[in-house]
PDB file of C-alpha atoms in Angstrom:
ATOM      1  CA  MET A1077      98.791 112.544 100.290  1.00 25.00           C
ATOM      2  CA  LEU A1078      97.406 109.357 101.859  1.00 27.00           C
ATOM      3  CA  ALA A1079      93.615 108.445 102.560  1.00 28.00           C
ATOM      4  CA  PHE A1080      92.341 110.948 104.983  1.00 35.00           C
ATOM      5  CA  LEU A1081      95.501 113.104 105.831  1.00 37.00           C
ATOM      6  CA  MET A1082      94.113 115.993 103.847  1.00 33.00           C
ATOM      7  CA  ALA A1083      91.292 116.440 106.610  1.00 35.00           C
ATOM      8  CA  VAL A1084      93.655 115.774 109.304  1.00 43.00           C
ATOM      9  CA  MET A1085      96.347 118.341 108.254  1.00 47.00           C
ATOM     10  CA  PRO A1086      94.616 121.836 108.562  1.00 49.00           C
ATOM     11  CA  ALA A1087      95.830 125.226 107.806  1.00 51.00           C
ATOM     12  CA  VAL A1088      98.150 126.896 110.007  1.00 55.00           C
ATOM     13  CA  CYS A1089      96.179 128.345 112.985  1.00 56.00           C
ATOM     14  CA  LEU A1090      98.231 131.046 114.307  1.00 47.00           C
ATOM     15  CA  ALA A1091      95.316 133.112 115.740  1.00 43.00           C
ATOM     16  CA  ALA A1092      94.557 130.148 118.137  1.00 45.00           C
ATOM     17  CA  GLU A1093      97.056 131.175 120.687  1.00 46.00           C
ATOM     18  CA  ASN A1094      96.709 134.355 122.992  1.00 52.00           C
ATOM     19  CA  GLY A1095      99.631 136.347 123.739  1.00 63.00           C
ATOM     20  CA  LEU A1096     101.618 135.231 120.537  1.00 80.00           C
ATOM     21  CA  SER A1097     105.286 135.589 121.028  1.00 89.00           C
ATOM     22  CA  ALA A1098     107.448 138.108 118.718  1.00 93.00           C
ATOM     23  CA  ASN A1099     108.166 135.073 116.334  1.00 94.00           C
ATOM     24  CA  MET A1100     104.694 134.025 116.118  1.00 94.00           C
ATOM     25  CA  ARG A1101     103.496 137.522 115.610  1.00 93.00           C
ATOM     26  CA  GLN A1102     106.064 137.692 112.695  1.00 95.00           C
ATOM     27  CA  ALA A1103     104.992 134.347 111.200  1.00 94.00           C
ATOM     28  CA  GLU A1104     101.592 135.352 111.207  1.00 93.00           C
ATOM     29  CA  ALA A1105     102.383 138.553 109.057  1.00 94.00           C
ATOM     30  CA  ALA A1106     104.377 136.610 106.763  1.00 95.00           C
ATOM     31  CA  ILE A1107     101.696 134.157 106.031  1.00 92.00           C
ATOM     32  CA  GLY A1108      99.364 137.164 105.739  1.00 92.00           C
ATOM     33  CA  ARG A1109     101.961 138.144 102.611  1.00 95.00           C
ATOM     34  CA  GLU A1110     102.007 134.364 101.484  1.00 94.00           C
ATOM     35  CA  ASP A1111     105.908 134.419 102.260  1.00 96.00           C
ATOM     36  CA  TYR A1112     105.711 131.024 103.954  1.00 95.00           C
ATOM     37  CA  ALA A1113     109.586 130.741 103.734  1.00 95.00           C
ATOM     38  CA  GLN A1114     109.943 133.707 105.966  1.00 96.00           C
ATOM     39  CA  ALA A1115     107.151 132.271 108.158  1.00 96.00           C
ATOM     40  CA  ALA A1116     108.851 129.043 108.477  1.00 96.00           C
ATOM     41  CA  ARG A1117     112.070 130.688 109.869  1.00 96.00           C
ATOM     42  CA  HIS A1118     109.808 132.536 112.671  1.00 96.00           C
ATOM     43  CA  LEU A1119     107.908 129.402 113.232  1.00 97.00           C
ATOM     44  CA  ASP A1120     111.173 127.321 113.608  1.00 96.00           C
ATOM     45  CA  ALA A1121     112.492 130.091 116.122  1.00 97.00           C
ATOM     46  CA  ALA A1122     109.217 129.913 118.081  1.00 96.00           C
ATOM     47  CA  CYS A1123     109.271 125.947 118.125  1.00 97.00           C
ATOM     48  CA  ARG A1124     113.005 126.122 119.528  1.00 96.00           C
ATOM     49  CA  GLN A1125     111.844 128.298 122.278  1.00 95.00           C
ATOM     50  CA  GLY A1126     109.165 125.760 123.357  1.00 96.00           C
ATOM     51  CA  GLY A1127     106.098 127.179 121.576  1.00 95.00           C
ATOM     52  CA  ALA A1128     103.806 124.274 120.855  1.00 96.00           C
ATOM     53  CA  LEU A1129     101.892 126.057 118.271  1.00 95.00           C
ATOM     54  CA  GLY A1130     105.053 127.223 116.357  1.00 96.00           C
ATOM     55  CA  CYS A1131     106.050 123.560 116.132  1.00 97.00           C
ATOM     56  CA  TYR A1132     102.582 122.522 114.851  1.00 96.00           C
ATOM     57  CA  ASP A1133     102.222 125.194 112.276  1.00 96.00           C
ATOM     58  CA  LEU A1134     105.594 124.306 111.082  1.00 97.00           C
ATOM     59  CA  ALA A1135     104.596 120.659 110.723  1.00 97.00           C
ATOM     60  CA  VAL A1136     101.642 121.836 108.573  1.00 96.00           C
ATOM     61  CA  LEU A1137     104.086 123.998 106.345  1.00 96.00           C
ATOM     62  CA  GLU A1138     106.483 121.120 105.776  1.00 96.00           C
ATOM     63  CA  HIS A1139     103.594 118.653 105.256  1.00 96.00           C
ATOM     64  CA  GLU A1140     101.921 120.785 102.652  1.00 93.00           C
ATOM     65  CA  GLY A1141     105.171 121.988 100.892  1.00 95.00           C
ATOM     66  CA  LEU A1142     104.117 125.627 101.569  1.00 94.00           C
ATOM     67  CA  ALA A1143     107.685 126.825 102.309  1.00 93.00           C
ATOM     68  CA  GLY A1144     109.831 124.372 100.111  1.00 93.00           C
ATOM     69  CA  PRO A1145     109.651 120.830  98.909  1.00 95.00           C
ATOM     70  CA  ARG A1146     107.318 118.643 101.006  1.00 94.00           C
ATOM     71  CA  ASN A1147     109.183 116.937 103.762  1.00 96.00           C
ATOM     72  CA  LEU A1148     107.049 114.235 105.544  1.00 97.00           C
ATOM     73  CA  ALA A1149     109.484 113.182 107.724  1.00 97.00           C
ATOM     74  CA  ARG A1150     110.244 116.679 109.090  1.00 97.00           C
ATOM     75  CA  ALA A1151     106.485 117.251 109.524  1.00 97.00           C
ATOM     76  CA  ALA A1152     106.306 114.090 111.807  1.00 97.00           C
ATOM     77  CA  ALA A1153     109.423 115.457 113.846  1.00 97.00           C
ATOM     78  CA  PHE A1154     107.560 118.854 114.306  1.00 98.00           C
ATOM     79  CA  ASN A1155     104.230 117.142 115.141  1.00 98.00           C
ATOM     80  CA  ARG A1156     106.252 114.958 117.721  1.00 98.00           C
ATOM     81  CA  ARG A1157     107.607 118.105 119.125  1.00 98.00           C
ATOM     82  CA  ALA A1158     104.163 119.784 119.294  1.00 98.00           C
ATOM     83  CA  CYS A1159     102.571 116.905 120.756  1.00 97.00           C
ATOM     84  CA  ASP A1160     105.203 116.738 123.561  1.00 97.00           C
ATOM     85  CA  LEU A1161     104.705 120.398 124.298  1.00 97.00           C
ATOM     86  CA  GLY A1162     101.039 119.749 124.711  1.00 96.00           C
ATOM     87  CA  ASN A1163      99.363 120.547 121.381  1.00 96.00           C
ATOM     88  CA  ILE A1164      96.737 117.981 120.860  1.00 96.00           C
ATOM     89  CA  ASP A1165      96.254 118.342 116.985  1.00 95.00           C
ATOM     90  CA  GLY A1166     100.019 117.714 116.833  1.00 97.00           C
ATOM     91  CA  CYS A1167      99.297 114.417 118.589  1.00 97.00           C
ATOM     92  CA  ALA A1168      96.500 113.715 116.219  1.00 97.00           C
ATOM     93  CA  ASN A1169      98.570 114.457 113.204  1.00 97.00           C
ATOM     94  CA  LEU A1170     101.622 112.499 114.322  1.00 98.00           C
ATOM     95  CA  GLY A1171      99.120 109.479 115.247  1.00 97.00           C
ATOM     96  CA  THR A1172      97.737 109.747 111.781  1.00 96.00           C
ATOM     97  CA  GLN A1173     101.163 109.675 110.108  1.00 97.00           C
ATOM     98  CA  LEU A1174     102.284 106.489 112.026  1.00 97.00           C
ATOM     99  CA  LEU A1175      98.815 105.038 111.181  1.00 95.00           C
ATOM    100  CA  THR A1176      99.296 105.484 107.459  1.00 94.00           C
ATOM    101  CA  GLY A1177     103.082 105.483 107.141  1.00 95.00           C
ATOM    102  CA  ASP A1178     103.140 109.050 105.928  1.00 94.00           C
ATOM    103  CA  GLY A1179     106.601 110.142 106.188  1.00 93.00           C
ATOM    104  CA  VAL A1180     107.255 107.555 108.895  1.00 95.00           C
ATOM    105  CA  PRO A1181     107.262 104.036 109.169  1.00 96.00           C
ATOM    106  CA  ALA A1182     103.825 102.727 109.867  1.00 95.00           C
ATOM    107  CA  ASP A1183     103.165 101.764 113.256  1.00 96.00           C
ATOM    108  CA  ARG A1184      99.541 101.402 114.211  1.00 94.00           C
ATOM    109  CA  ARG A1185     100.603 100.151 118.065  1.00 95.00           C
ATOM    110  CA  ARG A1186     102.430 103.758 118.588  1.00 97.00           C
ATOM    111  CA  ALA A1187      99.660 105.479 116.649  1.00 97.00           C
ATOM    112  CA  LYS A1188      96.796 104.223 118.795  1.00 96.00           C
ATOM    113  CA  PRO A1189      97.545 106.037 122.106  1.00 97.00           C
ATOM    114  CA  LEU A1190      98.268 109.222 120.265  1.00 98.00           C
ATOM    115  CA  LEU A1191      94.820 108.986 118.484  1.00 98.00           C
ATOM    116  CA  GLU A1192      93.079 108.078 121.710  1.00 97.00           C
ATOM    117  CA  ARG A1193      94.770 110.849 123.636  1.00 97.00           C
ATOM    118  CA  SER A1194      93.822 113.387 121.134  1.00 97.00           C
ATOM    119  CA  CYS A1195      90.307 112.276 120.717  1.00 97.00           C
ATOM    120  CA  ARG A1196      89.921 112.340 124.597  1.00 97.00           C
ATOM    121  CA  TYR A1197      90.617 116.032 124.112  1.00 97.00           C
ATOM    122  CA  GLU A1198      88.120 116.506 121.338  1.00 97.00           C
ATOM    123  CA  SER A1199      90.328 116.569 118.167  1.00 97.00           C
ATOM    124  CA  PRO A1200      88.171 115.860 115.304  1.00 97.00           C
ATOM    125  CA  SER A1201      91.049 114.360 113.271  1.00 95.00           C
ATOM    126  CA  GLY A1202      92.068 112.276 116.366  1.00 97.00           C
ATOM    127  CA  CYS A1203      88.691 110.741 116.569  1.00 97.00           C
ATOM    128  CA  PHE A1204      88.507 110.021 112.912  1.00 97.00           C
ATOM    129  CA  GLY A1205      91.702 108.264 112.796  1.00 96.00           C
ATOM    130  CA  LEU A1206      90.778 106.312 115.898  1.00 97.00           C
ATOM    131  CA  ALA A1207      87.631 105.217 114.199  1.00 97.00           C
ATOM    132  CA  LEU A1208      89.422 104.077 111.293  1.00 96.00           C
ATOM    133  CA  LEU A1209      91.758 102.325 113.519  1.00 95.00           C
ATOM    134  CA  GLN A1210      88.960 100.564 115.376  1.00 94.00           C
ATOM    135  CA  GLU A1211      87.180  99.434 111.952  1.00 93.00           C
ATOM    136  CA  GLY A1212      90.398  97.433 111.383  1.00 92.00           C
ATOM    137  CA  LEU A1213      91.333  99.327 108.227  1.00 91.00           C
ATOM    138  CA  PHE A1214      95.021  99.297 109.387  1.00 90.00           C
ATOM    139  CA  GLY A1215      95.436  95.724 110.549  1.00 85.00           C
ATOM    140  CA  GLY A1216      94.424  94.092 113.792  1.00 81.00           C
ATOM    141  CA  ARG A1217      91.151  93.010 115.115  1.00 85.00           C
ATOM    142  CA  ALA A1218      88.139  95.258 113.989  1.00 86.00           C
ATOM    143  CA  ASP A1219      85.932  96.565 116.787  1.00 85.00           C
ATOM    144  CA  THR A1220      82.961  98.146 115.037  1.00 80.00           C
ATOM    145  CA  LEU A1221      80.992  98.607 118.202  1.00 82.00           C
ATOM    146  CA  LYS A1222      83.804 100.761 119.450  1.00 88.00           C
ATOM    147  CA  GLY A1223      84.572 102.469 116.021  1.00 92.00           C
ATOM    148  CA  LEU A1224      81.094 103.334 115.213  1.00 95.00           C
ATOM    149  CA  PRO A1225      80.348 105.931 118.139  1.00 97.00           C
ATOM    150  CA  VAL A1226      83.876 107.451 117.796  1.00 97.00           C
ATOM    151  CA  LEU A1227      83.207 107.800 113.934  1.00 98.00           C
ATOM    152  CA  GLU A1228      79.804 109.670 114.815  1.00 98.00           C
ATOM    153  CA  HIS A1229      81.525 111.697 117.388  1.00 98.00           C
ATOM    154  CA  ALA A1230      84.256 112.754 115.075  1.00 98.00           C
ATOM    155  CA  CYS A1231      81.405 114.039 112.877  1.00 98.00           C
ATOM    156  CA  ARG A1232      79.651 115.812 115.552  1.00 98.00           C
ATOM    157  CA  ILE A1233      82.787 117.671 116.682  1.00 98.00           C
ATOM    158  CA  GLY A1234      83.526 118.995 113.172  1.00 97.00           C
ATOM    159  CA  HIS A1235      85.251 116.299 110.921  1.00 97.00           C
ATOM    160  CA  ALA A1236      83.195 116.388 107.755  1.00 97.00           C
ATOM    161  CA  GLU A1237      84.998 113.305 106.054  1.00 97.00           C
ATOM    162  CA  ALA A1238      83.764 111.404 109.174  1.00 98.00           C
ATOM    163  CA  CYS A1239      80.197 112.578 108.433  1.00 98.00           C
ATOM    164  CA  TYR A1240      80.398 111.392 104.865  1.00 98.00           C
ATOM    165  CA  ARG A1241      81.810 107.925 105.898  1.00 97.00           C
ATOM    166  CA  ARG A1242      78.911 107.464 108.169  1.00 97.00           C
ATOM    167  CA  GLY A1243      76.561 108.398 105.638  1.00 97.00           C
ATOM    168  CA  HIS A1244      78.062 106.095 102.996  1.00 96.00           C
ATOM    169  CA  GLN A1245      78.067 103.134 105.563  1.00 94.00           C
ATOM    170  CA  LEU A1246      74.103 103.503 105.942  1.00 94.00           C
ATOM    171  CA  ALA A1247      73.672 103.982 102.109  1.00 94.00           C
ATOM    172  CA  GLN A1248      75.552 101.074 101.399  1.00 90.00           C
ATOM    173  CA  SER A1249      73.923  98.739 104.031  1.00 83.00           C
ATOM    174  CA  ALA A1250      73.725  94.891 102.932  1.00 70.00           C
ATOM    175  CA  LYS A1251      70.165  95.197 104.274  1.00 79.00           C
ATOM    176  CA  VAL A1252      67.787  97.877 103.668  1.00 82.00           C
ATOM    177  CA  PRO A1253      69.743 101.180 103.328  1.00 89.00           C
ATOM    178  CA  ASP A1254      68.469 103.928 105.623  1.00 92.00           C
ATOM    179  CA  TRP A1255      68.293 106.772 103.205  1.00 95.00           C
ATOM    180  CA  HIS A1256      66.831 109.300 105.557  1.00 94.00           C
ATOM    181  CA  ALA A1257      69.730 108.633 108.082  1.00 95.00           C
ATOM    182  CA  ALA A1258      72.243 108.617 105.167  1.00 96.00           C
ATOM    183  CA  ALA A1259      71.078 112.005 104.016  1.00 96.00           C
ATOM    184  CA  SER A1260      71.555 113.518 107.599  1.00 96.00           C
ATOM    185  CA  TRP A1261      75.078 112.485 107.654  1.00 97.00           C
ATOM    186  CA  TYR A1262      75.799 113.478 104.038  1.00 97.00           C
ATOM    187  CA  ASN A1263      73.919 116.810 104.968  1.00 97.00           C
ATOM    188  CA  ALA A1264      76.411 117.385 107.835  1.00 98.00           C
ATOM    189  CA  ALA A1265      79.495 116.519 105.429  1.00 98.00           C
ATOM    190  CA  CYS A1266      78.120 119.099 102.853  1.00 98.00           C
ATOM    191  CA  GLU A1267      77.532 121.701 105.451  1.00 98.00           C
ATOM    192  CA  GLY A1268      81.253 121.023 106.833  1.00 97.00           C
ATOM    193  CA  GLY A1269      82.514 121.933 103.457  1.00 97.00           C
ATOM    194  CA  LEU A1270      83.239 118.503 101.803  1.00 97.00           C
ATOM    195  CA  ALA A1271      82.110 118.555  98.342  1.00 98.00           C
ATOM    196  CA  ALA A1272      81.523 114.844  98.069  1.00 97.00           C
ATOM    197  CA  GLY A1273      78.987 115.262 100.774  1.00 98.00           C
ATOM    198  CA  CYS A1274      77.063 117.745  98.621  1.00 98.00           C
ATOM    199  CA  ASN A1275      77.352 115.449  95.840  1.00 98.00           C
ATOM    200  CA  ALA A1276      75.992 112.461  97.584  1.00 97.00           C
ATOM    201  CA  LEU A1277      73.194 114.373  98.799  1.00 97.00           C
ATOM    202  CA  GLY A1278      72.292 115.649  95.298  1.00 97.00           C
ATOM    203  CA  VAL A1279      72.368 111.797  94.108  1.00 96.00           C
ATOM    204  CA  LEU A1280      69.790 111.198  96.707  1.00 96.00           C
ATOM    205  CA  ALA A1281      67.577 113.975  95.763  1.00 95.00           C
ATOM    206  CA  GLY A1282      67.755 113.204  92.130  1.00 93.00           C
ATOM    207  CA  GLU A1283      67.000 109.502  92.569  1.00 94.00           C
ATOM    208  CA  GLY A1284      64.303 109.926  95.237  1.00 94.00           C
ATOM    209  CA  LYS A1285      66.053 108.241  97.997  1.00 93.00           C
ATOM    210  CA  GLY A1286      64.814 109.228 101.380  1.00 83.00           C
ATOM    211  CA  GLY A1287      62.227 111.336 100.011  1.00 85.00           C
ATOM    212  CA  PRO A1288      60.292 112.434  96.464  1.00 90.00           C
ATOM    213  CA  VAL A1289      62.715 113.135  93.513  1.00 91.00           C
ATOM    214  CA  ASP A1290      63.751 116.651  93.577  1.00 93.00           C
ATOM    215  CA  PRO A1291      65.598 117.536  90.445  1.00 91.00           C
ATOM    216  CA  GLU A1292      65.852 121.336  91.634  1.00 93.00           C
ATOM    217  CA  ARG A1293      67.470 120.411  94.910  1.00 95.00           C
ATOM    218  CA  ALA A1294      69.829 117.956  93.069  1.00 95.00           C
ATOM    219  CA  LEU A1295      70.823 120.664  90.757  1.00 94.00           C
ATOM    220  CA  ARG A1296      71.504 123.082  93.513  1.00 96.00           C
ATOM    221  CA  LEU A1297      73.622 120.438  95.333  1.00 97.00           C
ATOM    222  CA  PHE A1298      75.648 119.439  92.167  1.00 97.00           C
ATOM    223  CA  ARG A1299      76.370 122.960  91.553  1.00 97.00           C
ATOM    224  CA  GLN A1300      77.503 123.344  95.158  1.00 98.00           C
ATOM    225  CA  ALA A1301      79.768 120.187  94.761  1.00 98.00           C
ATOM    226  CA  CYS A1302      81.157 121.264  91.512  1.00 97.00           C
ATOM    227  CA  GLU A1303      81.986 124.931  92.588  1.00 97.00           C
ATOM    228  CA  SER A1304      83.588 123.271  95.746  1.00 96.00           C
ATOM    229  CA  GLY A1305      85.964 121.091  93.802  1.00 96.00           C
ATOM    230  CA  SER A1306      84.257 117.857  93.078  1.00 97.00           C
ATOM    231  CA  ALA A1307      84.904 116.471  89.673  1.00 97.00           C
ATOM    232  CA  THR A1308      81.959 114.080  90.250  1.00 97.00           C
ATOM    233  CA  GLY A1309      79.630 116.879  91.112  1.00 97.00           C
ATOM    234  CA  CYS A1310      80.583 118.772  88.065  1.00 97.00           C
ATOM    235  CA  ARG A1311      79.997 115.722  85.898  1.00 96.00           C
ATOM    236  CA  ASN A1312      76.523 114.959  87.477  1.00 96.00           C
ATOM    237  CA  LEU A1313      75.647 118.798  87.065  1.00 96.00           C
ATOM    238  CA  GLY A1314      76.590 118.550  83.419  1.00 96.00           C
ATOM    239  CA  ASN A1315      74.519 115.490  83.037  1.00 93.00           C
ATOM    240  CA  LEU A1316      71.355 116.913  84.846  1.00 92.00           C
ATOM    241  CA  ILE A1317      71.718 120.097  82.709  1.00 93.00           C
ATOM    242  CA  GLY A1318      72.238 118.107  79.347  1.00 91.00           C
ATOM    243  CA  GLN A1319      69.182 116.162  80.002  1.00 88.00           C
ATOM    244  CA  GLY A1320      66.829 119.243  80.188  1.00 83.00           C
ATOM    245  CA  THR A1321      65.286 117.859  83.413  1.00 76.00           C
ATOM    246  CA  LEU A1322      64.472 121.340  84.678  1.00 75.00           C
ATOM    247  CA  GLY A1323      63.814 123.369  81.397  1.00 75.00           C
ATOM    248  CA  PRO A1324      65.450 123.521  77.847  1.00 84.00           C
ATOM    249  CA  ILE A1325      68.633 121.444  77.365  1.00 90.00           C
ATOM    250  CA  ASP A1326      71.628 123.724  77.746  1.00 92.00           C
ATOM    251  CA  ARG A1327      74.397 122.228  75.975  1.00 93.00           C
ATOM    252  CA  ALA A1328      76.962 125.103  76.612  1.00 95.00           C
ATOM    253  CA  ALA A1329      76.374 124.920  80.374  1.00 94.00           C
ATOM    254  CA  ALA A1330      76.556 121.177  80.323  1.00 95.00           C
ATOM    255  CA  ASN A1331      79.692 121.136  78.300  1.00 96.00           C
ATOM    256  CA  ALA A1332      81.241 123.828  80.814  1.00 97.00           C
ATOM    257  CA  ALA A1333      80.479 121.598  83.768  1.00 97.00           C
ATOM    258  CA  ILE A1334      81.966 118.708  82.082  1.00 96.00           C
ATOM    259  CA  ALA A1335      85.142 120.607  81.287  1.00 97.00           C
ATOM    260  CA  ARG A1336      85.614 121.689  84.710  1.00 97.00           C
ATOM    261  CA  ALA A1337      85.267 118.154  85.892  1.00 97.00           C
ATOM    262  CA  ALA A1338      88.239 117.226  83.429  1.00 97.00           C
ATOM    263  CA  ALA A1339      90.293 120.241  84.645  1.00 97.00           C
ATOM    264  CA  ILE A1340      89.861 119.185  88.438  1.00 96.00           C
ATOM    265  CA  GLU A1341      90.883 115.947  87.592  1.00 95.00           C
ATOM    266  CA  SER A1342      94.127 116.858  85.575  1.00 94.00           C
ATOM    267  CA  GLY A1343      95.003 119.256  88.481  1.00 92.00           C
ATOM    268  CA  GLN A1344      94.435 122.615  86.287  1.00 92.00           C
ATOM    269  CA  ILE A1345      91.812 123.663  88.740  1.00 91.00           C
ATOM    270  CA  ALA A1346      92.177 123.005  92.698  1.00 88.00           C
ATOM    271  CA  GLY A1347      89.717 120.389  93.767  1.00 90.00           C
ATOM    272  CA  GLN A1348      88.909 118.282  96.755  1.00 92.00           C
ATOM    273  CA  ARG A1349      89.851 114.537  96.681  1.00 85.00           C
ATOM    274  CA  GLN A1350      87.207 111.851  96.737  1.00 85.00           C
ATOM    275  CA  PRO A1351      87.080 110.502 100.602  1.00 89.00           C
ATOM    276  CA  MET A1352      87.818 106.931 101.161  1.00 77.00           C
ATOM    277  CA  PRO A1353      84.511 104.733 101.091  1.00 72.00           C
TER     278      PRO A1353
END
């Protein structure tokens, strides 16, 4: 899965539409049973009948490989259909696929209007993709004056990785890093469910950047990051416990945290990927 697409492709959102059709209700029931193959059949029928949400949800199933092998080209086709029928998140996901070449030939010129449109309608993923495009990460002239407020807006309307990216930018400033501001953005990422945000906030607390050194807070944040699927958070947790900073050294707990980090990295335990810097 490329770059930021995990953040862009959310779970199916059957409950987001009032007055669900019979096919959508049956798809919802099938997903409740985790019978994704059956759900895909009902979503396909709903999509063929002109249901934008059915097309959108079907794109998610295709992209994530929930109803069979992943088929990124089919995901793009269903995202296009959803977008044409008025589903803004379908537009955002199609724009992202075009931006990254995820299942379709990369084409930032075609991606840009889709991302702009979805961002105008307050799609967090659309705004995030647009911000990255404006930063020049996918070719073309960089326009940080436009990209920065779009990135911050993406964070404010719920895109946790946008929050993390803004915090990272402030923490890595070539001049004097603004640790207080970086911590604020990392905190938003952490509260948004991004394990890397919790880990980054823990690092600041442990190193006393943006405030006094606070090992207890760092420990809480590393534990939260580790439990949420951050291998780096687990490793930091293990190191902190192994140092005995907050009391007697606990080798067993430290080894367990390091082992969990290895299991996440190997795919034995589901984890969150590290966001792009």
